């Protein structure tokens, strides 16, 4: 995952990486961050049925 940038995710998804020092966690004040979010994908089809479900959920909410 090194060099891929900054991400906002649930801590439970990266427990092992945090424990082994592969990722760093920032404690930020003022959360939750309220912003507009965007869905980006390649021009071809979704990469998986799971990606389609995530897309559908984002659009619905």
XYZ file of C-alpha atoms in Angstrom:
61
model
C 0.000 0.000 0.000
C 3.011 2.257 0.297
C 2.898 5.412 -1.789
C -0.780 5.270 -2.628
C -1.650 8.460 -0.738
C -4.233 9.336 1.901
C -7.448 7.435 2.556
C -10.384 7.699 4.922
C -11.446 4.255 6.098
C -12.679 2.385 9.104
C -9.838 1.479 11.427
C -10.931 -2.153 11.548
C -10.092 -2.569 7.858
C -6.409 -1.822 8.472
C -5.804 -3.210 11.974
C -2.887 -5.424 10.919
C -1.227 -2.685 8.867
C -1.480 -0.222 11.780
C -0.175 -2.836 14.235
C 2.852 -3.620 12.048
C 3.647 0.028 11.296
C 2.831 -0.252 7.598
C 0.283 2.562 7.911
C 0.001 5.587 10.188
C -3.195 6.924 11.707
C -3.908 10.634 12.144
C -6.166 11.834 14.943
C -8.125 14.710 13.433
C -10.526 17.044 15.172
C -13.762 18.113 13.542
C -14.850 14.729 12.246
C -16.952 13.604 10.547
C -15.695 15.286 7.427
C -18.674 16.511 5.458
C -17.773 16.783 1.802
C -19.119 15.837 -1.564
C -17.927 12.384 -2.560
C -17.446 11.123 -6.088
C -17.410 7.696 -7.704
C -14.596 7.193 -10.210
C -14.113 4.213 -12.447
C -12.469 3.223 -15.678
C -14.534 3.651 -18.816
C -15.024 -0.091 -19.179
C -17.339 -2.135 -16.945
C -17.132 -2.417 -13.168
C -14.291 -4.650 -12.064
C -16.533 -6.920 -10.011
C -20.105 -7.520 -8.833
C -19.013 -6.190 -5.426
C -17.969 -2.881 -7.021
C -21.383 -2.668 -8.693
C -23.085 -3.144 -5.316
C -20.961 -0.420 -3.709
C -21.761 1.918 -6.599
C -25.486 1.203 -6.313
C -25.419 1.808 -2.560
C -23.574 5.133 -2.967
C -26.059 6.329 -5.583
C -29.008 5.306 -3.371
C -27.674 7.196 -0.351
